[in-house]
């Protein structure tokens, strides 16, 4: 069965430091992968998505993610974190043949001033 | 441009009372519509999915139901709320891949 794992429930980084949020998926074919961000009490906003082609995907707000098929990973990165990046981040994979997503349980990011 | 409206933002309801949450989409036609529930520490759970008017797929057996009376309107309902129905409910739409989410409804059943 398809699944998405975000192994880090909480991550704390200092402002200006680099960030990497991990996402591993279980899927038989080439997956459609997504990263979303959720500010407290708000809906989710799409950061970036991967369908095919270049495995390094650029998104909004300075985020990027790299698809690594050999590791079944789609990790989210940002070179320099800003205090406004504090939020919860969700990785998702689209179920095969559908537009329905499976979401990971999320990683809550805290940014220290 | 496409927008999605979800209301109310917060709701406190007693156990056994009915529920109606509404979601409307503007600026697109024939979207796929979704209801998700988010519980603390448990990520997002897909509740219902609709590809057209009157077409509802239920993902999880539960105390809730959904309806799509118009192309861009999606309603989540319950006849009698349970304590376990508390959570953050999110509506979303998509035409292909890539969801747009509403701002959510925080439901507290007391």
XYZ file of C-alpha atoms in Angstrom:
223
model
C 0.000 0.000 0.000
C 1.112 3.516 -0.671
C 2.334 5.506 2.289
C 4.208 8.658 3.200
C 6.503 8.955 6.191
C 7.799 12.129 7.730
C 10.156 10.836 10.398
C 10.647 14.148 12.181
C 7.643 15.370 14.161
C 9.391 18.518 15.365
C 12.431 20.377 14.076
C 14.012 23.487 15.556
C 16.491 25.612 13.650
C 18.006 29.037 14.132
C 17.063 31.841 11.819
C 19.495 31.939 8.922
C 20.413 28.283 9.229
C 19.740 25.758 6.509
C 16.792 23.413 6.671
C 16.023 19.934 5.442
C 12.720 18.192 6.109
C 12.587 14.523 5.325
C 9.911 12.668 3.423
C 9.925 9.013 2.410
C 7.264 7.375 0.319
C 6.211 3.906 -0.597
C 4.970 3.613 -4.160
C 5.336 1.128 -6.984
C 5.631 3.504 -9.914
C 6.814 7.047 -10.458
C 4.958 9.044 -7.844
C 3.452 12.479 -7.985
C 4.862 14.216 -4.912
C 3.959 17.430 -3.121
C 4.976 19.599 -0.215
C 2.476 21.799 1.579
C 2.869 24.320 4.388
C 0.283 25.129 7.039
C 0.412 28.144 9.313
C -1.440 27.765 12.648
C -5.201 27.666 12.220
C -4.970 27.998 8.465
C -5.407 25.835 5.424
C -2.537 24.299 3.493
C -0.570 26.080 0.801
C 1.255 24.256 -1.979
C 5.016 24.837 -1.874
C 6.079 22.662 -4.787
C 5.315 19.502 -6.699
C 7.118 16.835 -8.668
C 5.614 14.913 -11.557
C 8.549 14.014 -13.765
C 11.716 15.416 -15.337
C 14.306 17.350 -13.380
C 14.577 15.784 -9.951
C 15.363 19.104 -8.270
C 12.183 21.118 -7.995
C 11.984 24.777 -7.123
C 9.011 26.102 -5.198
C 7.711 29.240 -3.623
C 9.251 31.070 -0.654
C 12.762 29.901 -1.553
C 12.070 26.189 -0.978
C 13.300 23.353 -3.131
C 12.967 19.590 -3.000
C 14.891 16.748 -4.542
C 13.347 13.513 -5.745
C 15.606 10.526 -5.188
C 14.099 7.372 -6.559
C 16.822 5.110 -5.148
C 16.054 6.342 -1.643
C 12.300 6.779 -2.113
C 12.712 10.264 -0.743
C 11.495 13.751 -1.531
C 13.200 15.986 1.010
C 12.415 19.664 1.323
C 15.244 22.152 1.705
C 15.839 25.816 2.224
C 19.310 27.390 2.402
C 18.458 30.078 4.955
C 15.402 29.906 7.161
C 13.383 32.998 8.085
C 11.306 33.353 11.235
C 8.183 33.439 9.055
C 8.907 29.875 7.931
C 7.762 28.550 11.300
C 4.808 26.346 10.431
C 3.851 22.741 9.849
C 4.981 21.050 6.673
C 3.268 18.147 4.980
C 4.556 15.829 2.324
C 2.004 14.071 0.128
C 1.841 11.542 -2.684
C -1.009 11.189 -5.123
C -2.592 7.750 -5.164
C -2.077 5.953 -8.420
C -4.752 6.667 -10.985
C -6.524 9.184 -8.794
C -6.263 12.766 -7.699
C -6.474 11.726 -4.064
C -3.494 12.328 -1.868
C -1.909 10.450 0.978
C -0.410 12.890 3.436
C 2.381 12.389 5.901
C 1.753 13.247 9.529
C 3.619 16.517 9.218
C 6.750 18.148 10.603
C 6.379 21.163 12.834
C 9.159 23.689 12.300
C 10.212 26.092 15.011
C 12.590 28.927 14.178
C 14.759 30.486 16.871
C 15.641 34.156 16.630
C -8.741 33.683 -10.336
C -9.881 30.653 -8.417
C -10.900 31.019 -4.802
C -12.318 28.674 -2.219
C -14.521 29.721 0.644
C -15.113 27.638 3.724
C -17.267 28.514 6.694
C -17.645 28.856 9.556
C -14.070 29.293 10.776
C -14.828 27.964 14.236
C -17.736 26.045 15.640
C -18.584 24.690 19.066
C -21.410 22.204 19.083
C -22.918 19.935 21.750
C -22.849 16.180 21.412
C -25.874 14.951 19.514
C -26.432 18.170 17.598
C -26.421 18.347 13.787
C -23.598 19.736 11.674
C -23.368 21.510 8.364
C -20.108 22.850 6.985
C -20.111 24.497 3.603
C -17.447 24.969 0.988
C -17.760 26.857 -2.286
C -15.328 27.324 -5.126
C -15.181 30.209 -7.561
C -13.386 30.654 -10.847
C -13.321 27.061 -12.025
C -15.693 24.487 -13.431
C -16.179 20.832 -12.624
C -13.499 20.664 -9.944
C -12.755 17.625 -7.864
C -13.755 18.452 -4.306
C -12.481 16.982 -1.063
C -13.166 17.034 2.642
C -10.230 16.300 4.933
C -10.071 16.115 8.695
C -6.945 16.960 10.607
C -6.482 15.628 14.110
C -3.550 16.619 16.286
C -0.488 14.547 15.456
C -2.327 12.463 12.894
C -1.925 14.372 9.672
C -4.772 14.741 7.227
C -7.378 12.095 6.664
C -9.454 12.128 3.498
C -13.138 11.870 4.406
C -15.004 12.431 1.138
C -14.199 12.965 -2.470
C -16.429 14.176 -5.309
C -15.800 14.285 -9.050
C -19.166 15.815 -9.950
C -22.629 16.852 -8.826
C -24.208 14.172 -6.695
C -21.129 11.948 -6.902
C -19.663 11.281 -3.478
C -17.045 8.746 -2.459
C -16.607 8.010 1.201
C -13.135 7.093 2.317
C -13.743 6.257 5.958
C -16.878 4.853 7.629
C -17.998 7.432 10.125
C -20.689 9.605 11.551
C -20.440 12.129 8.719
C -21.874 12.507 5.238
C -21.202 14.794 2.303
C -23.253 16.215 -0.515
C -22.567 18.161 -3.682
C -25.798 19.880 -4.694
C -24.085 22.206 -7.179
C -20.902 21.984 -9.230
C -18.914 24.256 -6.938
C -20.574 23.561 -3.605
C -19.573 20.821 -1.187
C -21.287 20.262 2.141
C -20.198 18.163 5.099
C -22.977 17.085 7.443
C -23.828 15.050 10.456
C -27.181 14.248 12.023
C -25.744 13.734 15.497
C -22.240 14.809 16.430
C -19.952 12.681 18.560
C -17.083 13.878 20.719
C -14.729 12.113 18.316
C -15.894 14.368 15.485
C -13.875 17.242 16.935
C -11.060 18.375 14.698
C -9.979 20.742 11.994
C -11.904 20.238 8.760
C -10.466 21.312 5.465
C -12.141 21.580 2.096
C -10.024 21.453 -1.042
C -10.465 21.486 -4.789
C -8.410 20.392 -7.745
C -8.814 20.212 -11.492
C -5.805 18.026 -12.059
C -3.047 17.564 -9.535
C -2.330 20.184 -6.941
C -4.925 20.963 -4.319
C -6.100 24.381 -3.236
C -7.287 24.291 0.345
C -9.801 26.396 2.167
C -8.881 28.054 5.438
C -10.517 25.338 7.506
C -13.154 24.980 10.230
C -12.177 24.217 13.791
C -14.979 22.054 15.195
C -15.167 21.374 18.903
C -17.831 18.990 20.101
C -18.595 19.430 23.787
